[in-house]
CSV table of C-alpha atoms in Angstrom, one decimal:
chain,number,residue,atom,x,y,z
A,200,MET,CA,-44.0,16.3,64.0
A,201,GLU,CA,-45.8,16.7,67.3
A,202,SER,CA,-43.6,17.6,70.2
A,203,PRO,CA,-44.2,15.2,73.2
A,204,ASN,CA,-44.2,16.8,76.6
A,205,VAL,CA,-42.3,14.2,78.6
A,206,GLU,CA,-41.5,16.4,81.6
A,207,GLY,CA,-42.3,14.6,84.7
A,208,ALA,CA,-43.9,11.8,82.8
A,209,MET,CA,-42.0,9.0,84.5
A,210,GLU,CA,-42.5,10.4,88.1
A,211,ARG,CA,-46.2,9.3,88.2
A,212,SER,CA,-45.7,6.0,89.9
A,213,SER,CA,-47.6,7.1,92.9
A,214,MET,CA,-50.8,7.5,91.0
A,215,SER,CA,-53.0,4.4,90.3
A,216,ASN,CA,-53.0,2.9,86.8
A,217,SER,CA,-56.8,3.2,86.6
A,218,SER,CA,-56.6,7.0,86.5
A,219,TYR,CA,-55.0,6.9,83.1
A,220,THR,CA,-57.6,6.9,80.3
A,221,ASP,CA,-55.0,7.5,77.7
A,222,THR,CA,-51.4,7.5,78.9
A,223,TRP,CA,-50.1,9.2,75.8
A,224,ALA,CA,-52.8,11.4,74.5
A,225,GLN,CA,-53.0,14.9,73.1
A,226,ASN,CA,-50.0,15.0,70.8
A,227,GLY,CA,-47.8,12.8,72.9
A,228,THR,CA,-48.6,14.5,76.2
A,229,TRP,CA,-49.2,12.5,79.3
A,230,ILE,CA,-52.6,13.4,80.7
A,231,THR,CA,-55.0,12.2,83.4
A,232,GLY,CA,-58.5,13.2,82.6
A,233,SER,CA,-57.4,16.7,81.5
A,234,SER,CA,-54.3,18.4,80.3
A,235,SER,CA,-54.0,20.3,83.7
A,236,ALA,CA,-53.3,17.1,85.5
A,237,HIS,CA,-49.5,17.1,84.8
A,238,THR,CA,-47.7,16.4,88.0
A,239,TYR,CA,-44.1,16.7,89.0
A,240,SER,CA,-43.0,14.6,92.0
A,241,GLY,CA,-39.8,13.3,93.2
A,242,THR,CA,-37.7,16.3,92.1
A,243,SER,CA,-35.7,18.4,94.5
A,244,SER,CA,-36.2,22.0,95.1
A,245,VAL,CA,-32.9,22.8,93.4
A,246,GLU,CA,-34.1,21.1,90.2
A,247,ASP,CA,-37.4,23.0,90.4
A,248,HIS,CA,-35.6,26.3,90.8
A,249,LEU,CA,-33.3,25.5,88.0
A,250,LYS,CA,-36.2,24.6,85.7
A,251,ASN,CA,-38.2,27.7,86.6
A,252,SER,CA,-35.2,30.0,86.2
A,253,TYR,CA,-34.5,28.4,82.8
A,254,ASP,CA,-38.1,29.0,81.8
A,255,ILE,CA,-38.0,32.6,82.8
A,256,PHE,CA,-34.8,33.1,80.8
A,257,VAL,CA,-36.3,31.5,77.8
A,258,ILE,CA,-39.6,33.5,78.1
A,259,LEU,CA,-37.7,36.8,78.4
A,260,CYS,CA,-35.4,36.1,75.5
A,261,SER,CA,-38.3,35.0,73.3
A,262,PHE,CA,-40.7,37.8,74.0
A,263,LEU,CA,-38.1,40.5,73.8
A,264,GLY,CA,-36.0,39.0,71.0
A,265,ASP,CA,-38.8,37.8,68.7
A,266,THR,CA,-40.8,41.0,69.2
A,267,THR,CA,-37.6,43.0,68.3
A,268,ILE,CA,-37.2,40.8,65.2
A,269,LEU,CA,-40.7,41.5,64.0
A,270,VAL,CA,-40.6,45.2,64.7
A,271,ALA,CA,-37.2,45.7,63.2
A,272,SER,CA,-38.1,43.8,60.0
A,273,VAL,CA,-41.6,45.2,59.5
A,274,LYS,CA,-41.2,48.8,60.6
A,275,TYR,CA,-37.5,49.7,60.3
A,276,ASN,CA,-36.4,47.3,57.5
A,277,ALA,CA,-33.4,46.3,59.6
A,278,PHE,CA,-32.6,43.1,57.7
A,279,SER,CA,-30.7,43.5,54.5
A,280,MET,CA,-31.5,40.1,53.0
A,281,HIS,CA,-33.7,38.6,50.3
A,282,ARG,CA,-37.4,39.3,50.9
A,283,SER,CA,-38.3,35.6,50.8
A,284,ILE,CA,-35.9,34.7,53.5
A,285,LEU,CA,-37.1,37.7,55.5
A,286,ALA,CA,-40.7,36.5,55.2
A,287,VAL,CA,-39.9,33.0,56.5
A,288,ILE,CA,-37.9,34.6,59.4
A,289,GLN,CA,-41.0,36.6,60.4
A,290,HIS,CA,-43.2,33.5,60.5
A,291,MET,CA,-40.6,31.7,62.6
A,292,ALA,CA,-40.6,34.6,65.1
A,293,VAL,CA,-44.3,34.2,65.4
A,294,THR,CA,-44.0,30.5,66.1
A,295,ASP,CA,-41.4,31.2,68.8
A,296,LEU,CA,-43.6,33.7,70.4
A,297,LEU,CA,-46.5,31.1,70.5
A,298,THR,CA,-44.1,28.5,72.0
A,299,SER,CA,-43.0,31.0,74.7
A,300,PHE,CA,-46.7,31.5,75.5
A,301,TRP,CA,-46.9,27.8,76.4
A,302,CYS,CA,-43.7,28.2,78.4
A,303,THR,CA,-45.4,31.0,80.4
A,304,ILE,CA,-48.4,28.8,81.1
A,305,ASP,CA,-46.2,25.9,82.1
A,306,LEU,CA,-44.1,28.2,84.4
A,307,ILE,CA,-47.3,29.6,86.1
A,308,ASN,CA,-48.5,26.1,86.7
A,309,ASP,CA,-45.3,24.9,88.2
A,310,VAL,CA,-44.8,27.9,90.5
A,311,SER,CA,-48.5,27.8,91.7
A,312,GLY,CA,-48.8,24.1,92.0
A,313,ARG,CA,-51.1,24.0,88.9
A,314,LYS,CA,-54.0,25.7,90.6
A,315,ASN,CA,-54.2,29.2,89.1
A,316,LEU,CA,-55.0,28.2,85.5
A,317,SER,CA,-58.1,26.4,84.3
A,318,ASP,CA,-58.1,23.1,82.5
A,319,PHE,CA,-59.1,24.9,79.3
A,320,MET,CA,-56.1,27.3,79.4
A,321,ASP,CA,-53.7,24.5,80.2
A,322,LYS,CA,-55.1,22.5,77.3
A,323,VAL,CA,-55.0,25.5,74.9
A,324,GLY,CA,-51.4,26.2,75.9
A,325,TYR,CA,-50.2,22.7,75.0
A,326,GLU,CA,-52.2,22.7,71.7
A,327,ILE,CA,-50.6,26.1,70.8
A,328,MET,CA,-47.2,24.7,71.7
A,329,ASN,CA,-47.6,21.6,69.5
A,330,LEU,CA,-49.0,23.7,66.6
A,331,SER,CA,-46.1,26.3,66.7
A,332,ILE,CA,-43.4,23.6,66.9
A,333,ASN,CA,-44.9,21.8,63.9
A,334,VAL,CA,-45.1,25.0,61.9
A,335,ASN,CA,-41.5,25.9,62.9
A,336,ILE,CA,-40.2,22.5,61.7
A,337,PHE,CA,-41.6,23.0,58.2
A,338,LEU,CA,-40.6,26.7,58.1
A,339,THR,CA,-37.0,25.7,58.8
A,340,ALA,CA,-37.1,23.2,55.9
A,341,ALA,CA,-38.6,25.9,53.7
A,342,LEU,CA,-35.8,28.4,54.8
A,343,THR,CA,-33.0,26.1,53.8
A,344,THR,CA,-34.7,25.0,50.6
A,345,ILE,CA,-35.4,28.6,49.5
A,346,LYS,CA,-31.8,29.6,50.2
A,347,LEU,CA,-30.5,26.7,48.2
A,348,LEU,CA,-32.7,27.6,45.2
A,349,MET,CA,-31.6,31.2,45.5
A,350,VAL,CA,-27.9,30.2,45.2
A,351,LYS,CA,-28.5,27.6,42.5
A,352,TYR,CA,-30.9,29.8,40.4
A,353,PRO,CA,-30.0,33.4,41.2
A,354,PHE,CA,-31.9,34.9,38.3
A,355,HIS,CA,-35.1,33.1,39.1
A,356,ALA,CA,-34.8,34.3,42.7
A,357,ARG,CA,-35.2,37.9,41.6
A,358,LEU,CA,-38.7,37.1,40.5
A,359,TRP,CA,-39.7,35.7,43.9
A,360,THR,CA,-41.9,38.1,45.9
A,361,LYS,CA,-42.7,38.4,49.6
A,362,ARG,CA,-46.3,37.8,48.9
A,363,LYS,CA,-45.6,34.3,47.3
A,364,THR,CA,-43.5,33.4,50.3
A,365,HIS,CA,-46.2,34.5,52.7
A,366,MET,CA,-48.6,32.3,50.8
A,367,VAL,CA,-46.3,29.3,51.2
A,368,CYS,CA,-45.9,30.0,54.9
A,369,ALA,CA,-49.7,30.4,55.2
A,370,THR,CA,-50.2,27.0,53.6
A,371,ILE,CA,-47.9,25.5,56.2
A,372,TRP,CA,-50.0,27.1,58.9
A,373,VAL,CA,-53.3,25.8,57.5
A,374,VAL,CA,-52.0,22.2,57.1
A,375,CYS,CA,-50.7,22.1,60.6
A,376,ILE,CA,-53.9,23.6,62.0
A,377,LEU,CA,-56.0,21.0,60.1
A,378,LEU,CA,-53.8,18.2,61.5
A,379,THR,CA,-54.3,19.6,65.0
A,380,ILE,CA,-58.1,19.7,64.6
A,381,LEU,CA,-58.1,16.2,63.2
A,382,TRP,CA,-56.1,15.0,66.2
A,383,GLN,CA,-58.7,16.6,68.5
A,384,LEU,CA,-61.6,15.1,66.6
A,385,SER,CA,-60.0,11.6,66.8
A,386,LYS,CA,-59.8,11.9,70.6
A,387,ASP,CA,-63.0,13.8,71.5
A,388,VAL,CA,-65.6,13.4,68.8
A,389,LEU,CA,-65.2,10.3,66.8
A,390,PRO,CA,-66.0,6.8,68.1
A,391,SER,CA,-63.3,5.2,70.3
A,392,GLU,CA,-62.2,2.6,67.7
A,393,ILE,CA,-62.1,5.1,64.8
A,394,GLY,CA,-60.4,7.7,67.0
A,395,LYS,CA,-57.8,5.2,68.3
A,396,SER,CA,-57.0,4.2,64.7
A,397,ILE,CA,-56.6,7.8,63.6
A,398,SER,CA,-54.5,8.7,66.6
A,399,GLN,CA,-52.1,5.8,66.0
A,400,SER,CA,-51.9,6.8,62.4
A,401,ILE,CA,-51.1,10.4,63.3
A,402,ARG,CA,-48.5,9.3,65.7
A,403,TRP,CA,-46.7,7.3,63.0
A,404,TYR,CA,-47.1,10.3,60.7
A,405,ASP,CA,-45.5,12.6,63.4
A,406,LEU,CA,-42.5,10.3,63.6
A,407,ILE,CA,-42.1,9.8,59.9
A,408,SER,CA,-42.7,13.4,58.9
A,409,GLY,CA,-40.3,14.6,61.6
A,410,MET,CA,-37.6,12.3,60.4
A,411,VAL,CA,-38.2,13.3,56.8
A,412,VAL,CA,-38.2,17.0,57.5
A,413,LEU,CA,-35.0,16.7,59.6
A,414,LEU,CA,-33.3,14.8,56.8
A,415,ALA,CA,-34.5,17.4,54.3
A,416,VAL,CA,-33.0,20.2,56.4
A,417,ILE,CA,-29.7,18.4,56.7
A,418,VAL,CA,-29.6,17.6,53.0
A,419,THR,CA,-30.5,21.1,51.8
A,420,SER,CA,-28.0,22.6,54.2
A,421,ALA,CA,-25.3,20.4,52.9
A,422,GLY,CA,-26.4,21.1,49.4
A,423,LEU,CA,-26.3,24.8,50.1
A,424,ILE,CA,-22.8,24.7,51.4
A,425,LEU,CA,-21.6,22.7,48.4
A,426,GLU,CA,-23.4,24.8,45.9
A,427,SER,CA,-22.0,28.0,47.4
A,428,TYR,CA,-18.5,26.6,47.2
A,429,ARG,CA,-19.1,25.6,43.6
A,430,VAL,CA,-20.4,29.1,42.7
A,431,VAL,CA,-17.5,30.8,44.3
A,432,THR,CA,-14.7,28.5,42.9
A,433,GLN,CA,-16.0,28.0,39.4
A,434,HIS,CA,-17.7,31.2,38.5
A,435,GLY,CA,-15.9,33.6,40.8
A,436,ASP,CA,-19.2,35.1,42.0
A,437,ARG,CA,-19.4,36.8,45.3
A,438,LEU,CA,-22.1,35.5,47.7
A,439,LYS,CA,-23.6,37.3,50.6
A,440,ARG,CA,-21.9,35.3,53.4
A,441,GLU,CA,-24.0,36.7,56.2
A,442,GLY,CA,-27.2,35.4,54.7
A,443,LEU,CA,-25.6,32.0,54.1
A,444,LEU,CA,-24.2,31.9,57.6
A,445,THR,CA,-27.6,32.8,59.1
A,446,VAL,CA,-29.5,30.0,57.3
A,447,ILE,CA,-26.8,27.4,58.1
A,448,THR,CA,-26.6,28.4,61.8
A,449,THR,CA,-30.4,28.4,62.1
A,450,ALA,CA,-30.6,24.9,60.5
A,451,GLY,CA,-27.8,23.6,62.7
A,452,VAL,CA,-29.5,24.7,65.9
A,453,PHE,CA,-32.8,23.3,64.7
A,454,CYS,CA,-31.3,19.9,64.0
A,455,ILE,CA,-29.6,19.7,67.5
A,456,THR,CA,-32.8,20.7,69.3
A,457,MET,CA,-35.1,18.3,67.3
A,458,ILE,CA,-33.0,15.1,67.7
A,459,PRO,CA,-34.2,14.4,71.3
A,460,ALA,CA,-37.8,14.9,70.3
A,461,ILE,CA,-37.5,12.5,67.4
A,462,LEU,CA,-35.9,9.9,69.7
A,463,VAL,CA,-38.7,10.3,72.3
A,464,ASN,CA,-41.3,9.8,69.6
A,465,CYS,CA,-39.5,6.8,68.2
A,466,ALA,CA,-39.2,5.2,71.7
A,467,TYR,CA,-42.9,5.7,72.3
A,468,VAL,CA,-44.1,4.4,68.9
A,469,LEU,CA,-41.9,1.4,69.0
A,470,GLY,CA,-42.9,0.6,72.6
A,471,TYR,CA,-39.6,1.4,74.4
A,472,CYS,CA,-41.1,3.7,77.0
A,473,ASP,CA,-38.3,2.9,79.4
A,474,LEU,CA,-36.0,5.0,77.3
A,475,LEU,CA,-38.2,8.1,77.8
A,476,ASP,CA,-36.8,8.8,81.3
A,477,PRO,CA,-33.1,9.4,80.2
A,478,LEU,CA,-34.3,11.4,77.2
A,479,LYS,CA,-36.9,13.7,78.9
A,480,ASP,CA,-34.4,16.0,80.6
A,481,VAL,CA,-32.4,16.4,77.5
A,482,TYR,CA,-35.5,17.1,75.5
A,483,PHE,CA,-36.8,19.6,78.0
A,484,TYR,CA,-33.7,21.8,77.8
A,485,THR,CA,-33.0,21.5,74.1
A,486,ILE,CA,-36.5,22.2,72.8
A,487,ARG,CA,-36.4,25.6,74.4
A,488,ILE,CA,-33.1,26.5,72.8
A,489,ASN,CA,-34.7,26.7,69.4
A,490,VAL,CA,-37.3,29.1,70.9
A,491,MET,CA,-34.8,31.8,72.0
A,492,ALA,CA,-31.8,31.1,69.7
A,493,ASN,CA,-32.9,33.0,66.6
A,494,PHE,CA,-32.5,36.5,68.1
A,495,PHE,CA,-28.9,35.7,69.1
A,496,ILE,CA,-28.2,34.1,65.7
A,497,TYR,CA,-29.4,37.2,63.8
A,498,SER,CA,-27.6,39.5,66.2
A,499,LEU,CA,-24.3,37.7,65.4
A,500,THR,CA,-24.7,37.0,61.7
A,501,VAL,CA,-26.8,39.8,60.2
A,502,THR,CA,-24.8,43.0,60.2
A,503,SER,CA,-27.7,45.3,59.4
A,504,PHE,CA,-29.7,43.9,62.3
A,505,ARG,CA,-26.7,44.3,64.6
A,506,ARG,CA,-26.3,47.9,63.6
A,507,PHE,CA,-30.0,48.5,64.3
A,508,LEU,CA,-29.6,47.1,67.8
A,509,LEU,CA,-26.5,49.1,68.5
A,510,GLY,CA,-28.2,52.3,67.2
A,511,ARG,CA,-31.2,51.8,69.4
A,512,ALA,CA,-29.0,51.0,72.4
A,513,ARG,CA,-27.1,54.3,71.8
A,514,LEU,CA,-30.4,56.2,71.6
A,515,LEU,CA,-31.6,54.7,74.9
A,516,THR,CA,-28.3,55.4,76.6
A,517,ASN,CA,-28.3,59.0,75.4
A,518,ALA,CA,-31.9,59.4,76.5
A,519,CYS,CA,-31.0,58.2,80.0
A,520,CYS,CA,-27.9,60.5,80.1
A,521,CYS,CA,-29.9,63.5,78.9
A,522,SER,CA,-32.6,62.7,81.5
A,523,SER,CA,-30.1,62.6,84.3
A,524,VAL,CA,-28.6,66.0,83.2
A,525,ALA,CA,-32.0,67.5,82.9
A,526,GLU,CA,-32.9,66.4,86.4
A,527,GLU,CA,-29.7,67.8,87.8
A,528,ASN,CA,-30.4,71.1,86.1
A,529,VAL,CA,-33.9,71.2,87.5
A,530,ARG,CA,-32.5,70.5,91.0
A,531,ILE,CA,-30.0,73.3,90.6
A,532,ARG,CA,-32.5,75.7,89.1
A,533,TYR,CA,-35.3,75.1,91.6
A,534,ARG,CA,-33.2,74.8,94.7
A,535,SER,CA,-35.1,75.3,97.9
A,536,ARG,CA,-35.7,78.9,98.9
A,537,ALA,CA,-34.1,78.2,102.3
A,538,ASP,CA,-30.7,77.5,100.6
A,539,ILE,CA,-31.0,80.6,98.5
A,540,GLU,CA,-31.8,82.7,101.5
A,541,ARG,CA,-28.9,81.2,103.5
A,542,VAL,CA,-26.5,82.1,100.7
A,543,GLU,CA,-27.8,85.7,100.5
A,544,ARG,CA,-27.4,86.0,104.3
A,545,SER,CA,-23.8,84.8,104.0
A,546,ILE,CA,-23.1,87.3,101.3
A,547,ARG,CA,-24.6,90.2,103.2
A,548,THR,CA,-22.6,89.2,106.3
A,549,ARG,CA,-19.4,89.2,104.4
A,550,GLN,CA,-20.2,92.6,102.8
A,551,ASN,CA,-20.9,94.0,106.2
A,552,CYS,CA,-17.6,92.7,107.5
A,553,GLY,CA,-15.8,94.2,104.5
A,554,THR,CA,-14.6,90.9,103.0
A,555,VAL,CA,-16.6,91.4,99.9
A,556,VAL,CA,-16.3,94.8,98.1
C-alpha cells in the first residue's frame, strides 16, 4: 500500500487550478510539476515548530535506535530469539532507516523553504519513503505469520534457517521495487491513456492490498494469542513470553499507525477528498510513530537486548568517569612550575623560621 503524503495538501487554495497536472500523482503525493513543489501555507509558526521538532525527534530515534538494533543483532548477537524472527526484525530496521531518510529531506525542505534540495533529491526521497513503507507493511505481516507458525508447528520451526527468511524478505523487496518502477513508468514513459489506466489500477491495488495486509496482521496476531493460550493450557508447554510480547506489540503499533493511511487512500479512491483535511494531521503524526517505535518496543520486551543496552551504558559511563579521573591526575601531576616553586618557597620560609624541623 502506498503511503499518501497529505501534509499541507489542502492548503493550496491560493494556487491556480491550472498548475496541477496531476493532483494526486506519484504514489498519492500532491505535486505541481515536480515533487519539490510541496507548499505549506496557512499554518502558524507554532505548528511549524511543533512539526519540525517532532521530525527531529523521529529522525534521532530512528537513526540511533535502528542502527543500534542492526549492530546489536549482527555483531553482538544481542537478541535471544528465533533466527527467522531476528531476520525480519533486521529488514524492518532497514525500512525504518530509509523512512527516516525521507523525514530528513522533508525537514530540510521545511526549514529552508524548500530551496536547498534539488527536485531530483526531493523526488527520490518520496519514492524511498513509499518503497520503505510498502516493504514494512508486508514484513510486519510476515513477522506475525512466522511467529504463528512457530507456535503452531514448533518442530518444523527448528528447520527454518535465517537464509530462507532473508530470501522471503528479499522477495518482498523485489516485488515492491517492481511496483514502484511500474508506477513511475505509468506516469513518465507510457502514453497518457495507458499510464492513467495503470495508475488508477495501482491506486486500487494500494487500497485493497493495504486493507488485506492489515486484516492479515490482525487475524494472525489474534490467532497467535489464541494458539499460545491453547498450547499453554492443553499441553502445559512453556512459551517464550518476551518473543510473543514483542511480535504482538509490534503488530499493534503497526495497526494503529496504518489505519489513518488506509482511510486517506479510501477517501481519495472513492472521491471523498473533503475528508482528507481532518485525517491528514492524524496521518502525519501516526505514520512516524511506526518509524521510531521498534527500538523502544525491543528495549522493553527483549531482555537480552535490554541487558546489552545497559551494559554498553555502563561501559560508556565508566569510560567518562575514568577519563575525568585521568584528567585530574594529569592536572595534579603536571601542575604549573610556578605553583611548585611557591610551595617550595613557603617550606623554606617555615624552615628558616623554625616552624618545620
